[in-house]
PDB file of C-alpha atoms in Angstrom:
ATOM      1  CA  UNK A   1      12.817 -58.175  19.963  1.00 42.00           C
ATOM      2  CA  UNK A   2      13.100 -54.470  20.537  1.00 43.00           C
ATOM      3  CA  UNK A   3      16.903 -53.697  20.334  1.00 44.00           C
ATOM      4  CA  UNK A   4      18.140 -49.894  21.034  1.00 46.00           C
ATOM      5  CA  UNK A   5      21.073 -48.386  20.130  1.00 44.00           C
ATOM      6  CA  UNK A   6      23.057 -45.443  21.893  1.00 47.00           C
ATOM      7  CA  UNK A   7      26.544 -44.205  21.816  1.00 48.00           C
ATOM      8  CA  UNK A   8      28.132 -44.499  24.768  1.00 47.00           C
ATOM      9  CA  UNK A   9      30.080 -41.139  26.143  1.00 50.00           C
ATOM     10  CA  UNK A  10      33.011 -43.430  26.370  1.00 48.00           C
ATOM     11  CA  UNK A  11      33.866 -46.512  23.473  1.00 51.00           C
ATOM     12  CA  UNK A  12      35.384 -49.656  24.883  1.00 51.00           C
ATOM     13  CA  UNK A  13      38.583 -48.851  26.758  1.00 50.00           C
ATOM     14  CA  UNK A  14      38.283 -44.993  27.679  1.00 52.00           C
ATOM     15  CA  UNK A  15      38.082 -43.983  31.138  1.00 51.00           C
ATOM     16  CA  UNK A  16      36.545 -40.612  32.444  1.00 53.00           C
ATOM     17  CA  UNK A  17      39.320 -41.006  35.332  1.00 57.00           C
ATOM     18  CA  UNK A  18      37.277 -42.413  37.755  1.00 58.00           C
ATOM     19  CA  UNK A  19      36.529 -45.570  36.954  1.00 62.00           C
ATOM     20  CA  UNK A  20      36.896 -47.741  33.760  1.00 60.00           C
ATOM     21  CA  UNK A  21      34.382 -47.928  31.569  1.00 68.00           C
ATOM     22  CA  UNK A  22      35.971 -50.785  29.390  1.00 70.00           C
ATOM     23  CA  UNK A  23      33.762 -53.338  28.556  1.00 73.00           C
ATOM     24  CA  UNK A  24      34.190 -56.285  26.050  1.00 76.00           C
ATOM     25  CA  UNK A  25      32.421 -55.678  22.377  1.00 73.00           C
ATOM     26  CA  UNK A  26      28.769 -56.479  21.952  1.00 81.00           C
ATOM     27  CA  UNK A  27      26.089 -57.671  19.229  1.00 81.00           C
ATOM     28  CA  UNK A  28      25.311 -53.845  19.531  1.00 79.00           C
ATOM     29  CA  UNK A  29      29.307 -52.523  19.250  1.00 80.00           C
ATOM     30  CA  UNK A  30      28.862 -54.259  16.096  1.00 82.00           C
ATOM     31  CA  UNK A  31      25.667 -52.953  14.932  1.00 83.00           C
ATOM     32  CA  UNK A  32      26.783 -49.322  15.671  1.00 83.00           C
ATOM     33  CA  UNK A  33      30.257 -49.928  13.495  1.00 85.00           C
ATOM     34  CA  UNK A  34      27.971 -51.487  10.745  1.00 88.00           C
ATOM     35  CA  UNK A  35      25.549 -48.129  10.828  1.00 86.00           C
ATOM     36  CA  UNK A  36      28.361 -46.001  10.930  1.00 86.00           C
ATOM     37  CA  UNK A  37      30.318 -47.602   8.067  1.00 89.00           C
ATOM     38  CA  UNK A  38      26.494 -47.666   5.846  1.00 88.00           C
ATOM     39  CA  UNK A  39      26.609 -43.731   6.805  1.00 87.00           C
ATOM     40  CA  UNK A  40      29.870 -42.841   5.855  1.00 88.00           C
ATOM     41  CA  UNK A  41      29.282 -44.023   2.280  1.00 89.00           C
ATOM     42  CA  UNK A  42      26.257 -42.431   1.684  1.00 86.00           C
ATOM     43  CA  UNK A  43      27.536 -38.868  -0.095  1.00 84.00           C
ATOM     44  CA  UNK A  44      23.549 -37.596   0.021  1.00 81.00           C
ATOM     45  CA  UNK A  45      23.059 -38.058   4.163  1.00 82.00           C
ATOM     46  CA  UNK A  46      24.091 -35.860   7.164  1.00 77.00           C
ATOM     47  CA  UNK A  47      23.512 -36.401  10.196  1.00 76.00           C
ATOM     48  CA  UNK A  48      23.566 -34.014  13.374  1.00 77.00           C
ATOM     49  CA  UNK A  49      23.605 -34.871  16.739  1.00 78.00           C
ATOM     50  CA  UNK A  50      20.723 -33.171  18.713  1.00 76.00           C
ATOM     51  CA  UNK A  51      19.962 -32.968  22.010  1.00 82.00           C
ATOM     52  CA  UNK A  52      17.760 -36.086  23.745  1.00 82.00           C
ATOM     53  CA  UNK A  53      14.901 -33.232  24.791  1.00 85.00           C
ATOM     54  CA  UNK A  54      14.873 -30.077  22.540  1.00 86.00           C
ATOM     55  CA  UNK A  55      10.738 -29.278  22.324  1.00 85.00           C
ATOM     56  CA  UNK A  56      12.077 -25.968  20.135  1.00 86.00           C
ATOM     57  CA  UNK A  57      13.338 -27.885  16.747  1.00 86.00           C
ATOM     58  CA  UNK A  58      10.015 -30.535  17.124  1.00 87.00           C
ATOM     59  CA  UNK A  59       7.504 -28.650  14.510  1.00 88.00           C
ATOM     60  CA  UNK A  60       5.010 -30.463  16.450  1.00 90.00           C
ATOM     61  CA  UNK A  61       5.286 -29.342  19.591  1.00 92.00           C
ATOM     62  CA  UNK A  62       3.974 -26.249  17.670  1.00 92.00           C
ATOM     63  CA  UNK A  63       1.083 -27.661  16.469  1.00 93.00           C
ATOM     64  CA  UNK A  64       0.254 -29.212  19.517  1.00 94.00           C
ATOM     65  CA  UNK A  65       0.647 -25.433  21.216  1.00 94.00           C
ATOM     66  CA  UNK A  66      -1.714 -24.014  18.354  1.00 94.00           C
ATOM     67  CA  UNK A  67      -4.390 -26.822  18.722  1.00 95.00           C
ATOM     68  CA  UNK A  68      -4.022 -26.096  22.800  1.00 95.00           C
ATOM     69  CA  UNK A  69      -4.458 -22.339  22.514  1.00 96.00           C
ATOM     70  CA  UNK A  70      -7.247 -22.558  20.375  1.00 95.00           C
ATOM     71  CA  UNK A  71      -9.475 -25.800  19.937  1.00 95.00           C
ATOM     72  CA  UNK A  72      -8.548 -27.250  23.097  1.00 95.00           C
ATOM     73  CA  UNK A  73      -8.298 -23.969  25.185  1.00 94.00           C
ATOM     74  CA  UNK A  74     -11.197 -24.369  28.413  1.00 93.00           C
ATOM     75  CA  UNK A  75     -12.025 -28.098  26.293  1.00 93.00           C
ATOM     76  CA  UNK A  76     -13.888 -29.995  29.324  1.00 92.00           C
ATOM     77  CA  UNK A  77     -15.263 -32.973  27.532  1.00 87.00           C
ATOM     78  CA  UNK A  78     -17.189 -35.891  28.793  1.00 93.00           C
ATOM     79  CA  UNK A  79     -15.211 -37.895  26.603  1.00 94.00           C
ATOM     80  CA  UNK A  80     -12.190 -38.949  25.333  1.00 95.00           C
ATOM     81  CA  UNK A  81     -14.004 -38.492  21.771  1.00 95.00           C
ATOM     82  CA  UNK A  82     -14.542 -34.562  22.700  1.00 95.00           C
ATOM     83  CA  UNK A  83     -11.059 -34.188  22.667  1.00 95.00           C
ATOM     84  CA  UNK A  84     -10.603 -36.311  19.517  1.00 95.00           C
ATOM     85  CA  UNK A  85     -12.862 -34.468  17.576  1.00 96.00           C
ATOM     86  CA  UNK A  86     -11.929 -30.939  18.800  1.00 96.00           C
ATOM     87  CA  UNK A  87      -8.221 -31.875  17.884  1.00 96.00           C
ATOM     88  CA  UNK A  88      -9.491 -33.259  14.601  1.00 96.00           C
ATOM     89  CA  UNK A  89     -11.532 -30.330  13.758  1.00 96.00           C
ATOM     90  CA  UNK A  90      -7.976 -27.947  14.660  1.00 96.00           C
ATOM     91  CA  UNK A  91      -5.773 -30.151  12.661  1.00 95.00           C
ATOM     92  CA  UNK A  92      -8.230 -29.418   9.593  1.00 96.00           C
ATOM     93  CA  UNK A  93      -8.000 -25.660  10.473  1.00 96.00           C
ATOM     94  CA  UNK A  94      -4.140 -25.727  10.176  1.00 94.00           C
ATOM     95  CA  UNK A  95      -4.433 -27.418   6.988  1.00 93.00           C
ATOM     96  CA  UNK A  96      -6.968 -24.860   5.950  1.00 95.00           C
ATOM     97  CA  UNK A  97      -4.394 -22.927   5.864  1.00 92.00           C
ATOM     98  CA  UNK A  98      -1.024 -24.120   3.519  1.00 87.00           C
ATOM     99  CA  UNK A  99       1.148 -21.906   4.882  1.00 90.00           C
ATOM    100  CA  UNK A 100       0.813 -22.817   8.706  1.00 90.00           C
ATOM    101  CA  UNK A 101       2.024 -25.956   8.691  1.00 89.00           C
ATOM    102  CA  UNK A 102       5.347 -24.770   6.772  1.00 89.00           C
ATOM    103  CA  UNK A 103       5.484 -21.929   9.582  1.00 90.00           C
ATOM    104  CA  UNK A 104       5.696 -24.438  12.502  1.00 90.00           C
ATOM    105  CA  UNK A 105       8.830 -26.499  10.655  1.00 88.00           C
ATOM    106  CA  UNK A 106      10.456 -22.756   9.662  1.00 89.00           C
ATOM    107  CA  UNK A 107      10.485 -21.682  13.030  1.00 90.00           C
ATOM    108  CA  UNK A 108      12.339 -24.339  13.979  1.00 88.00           C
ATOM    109  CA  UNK A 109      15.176 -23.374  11.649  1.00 85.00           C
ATOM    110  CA  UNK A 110      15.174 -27.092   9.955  1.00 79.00           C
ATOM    111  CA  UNK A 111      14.312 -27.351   6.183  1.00 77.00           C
ATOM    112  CA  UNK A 112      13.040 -30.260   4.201  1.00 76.00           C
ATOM    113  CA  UNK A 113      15.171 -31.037   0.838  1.00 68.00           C
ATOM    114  CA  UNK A 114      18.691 -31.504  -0.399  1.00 59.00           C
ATOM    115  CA  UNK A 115      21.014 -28.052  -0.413  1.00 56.00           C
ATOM    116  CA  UNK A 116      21.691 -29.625  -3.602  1.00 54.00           C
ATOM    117  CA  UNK A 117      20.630 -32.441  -5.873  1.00 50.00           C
ATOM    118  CA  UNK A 118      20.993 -35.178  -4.707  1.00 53.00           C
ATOM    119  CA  UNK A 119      22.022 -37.068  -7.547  1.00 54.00           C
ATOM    120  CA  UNK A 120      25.264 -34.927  -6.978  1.00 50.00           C
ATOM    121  CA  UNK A 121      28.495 -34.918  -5.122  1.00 51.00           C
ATOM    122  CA  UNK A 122      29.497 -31.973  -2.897  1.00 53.00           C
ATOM    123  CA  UNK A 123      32.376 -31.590  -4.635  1.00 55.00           C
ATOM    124  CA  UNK A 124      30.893 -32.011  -7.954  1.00 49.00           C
TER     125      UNK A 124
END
């Protein structure tokens, strides 16, 4: 059973002054406080609230808009497999390349790897 999770604009008991939006605790309440409570312990892991659509910090969204502009650019297949194999043959031509791939995740501003070791403490 498929069980999603999402915090609610307003815990148990708050109002936005319109209407109450208290509701009693569920299984979920309790999953949420459980994740939370894993989180906060863990010294090595931050988390940051994006936005639910934001197509500017998904590095593939670039590659998809590299792969459009090139391989699939006036692509009018008579099958499915055209497209396939036109997107397989751009995916190899990005990886050609070992600095493209790196490009799409650096223009997004978002880096891969601790800002320190992460066998340390901040405050270490």
């Amino acid at each position: 059973m498929n069980h999603r999770l999402r915090e609610s604009a307003y815990p148990s008991g708050e109002t936005d002054g319109r209407r109450s939006r208290y509701r009693p605790p569920t299984r979920a309440d309790d999953i949420l406080g459980k994740r939370r409570a894993w989180v906060a312990e863990q010294d090595w892991l931050t988390l940051e609230r994006l936005p639910a659509y934001a197509p500017e910090l998904n590095p593939v969204e670039l590659l998809w808009s590299s792969l459009k502009k090139r391989e699939l650019a006036n692509l009018a297949g008579d099958h499915l497999a055209d497209v396939a194999d036109a997107t397989e043959q751009g995916i190899h031509r990005i990886n050609a390349n070992p600095r493209l791939p790196w490009s799409f995740l650096a223009h997004t501003g978002l880096t891969i790897g601790p800002p320190h070791p992460p066998n340390l403490r901040k405050d270490q």
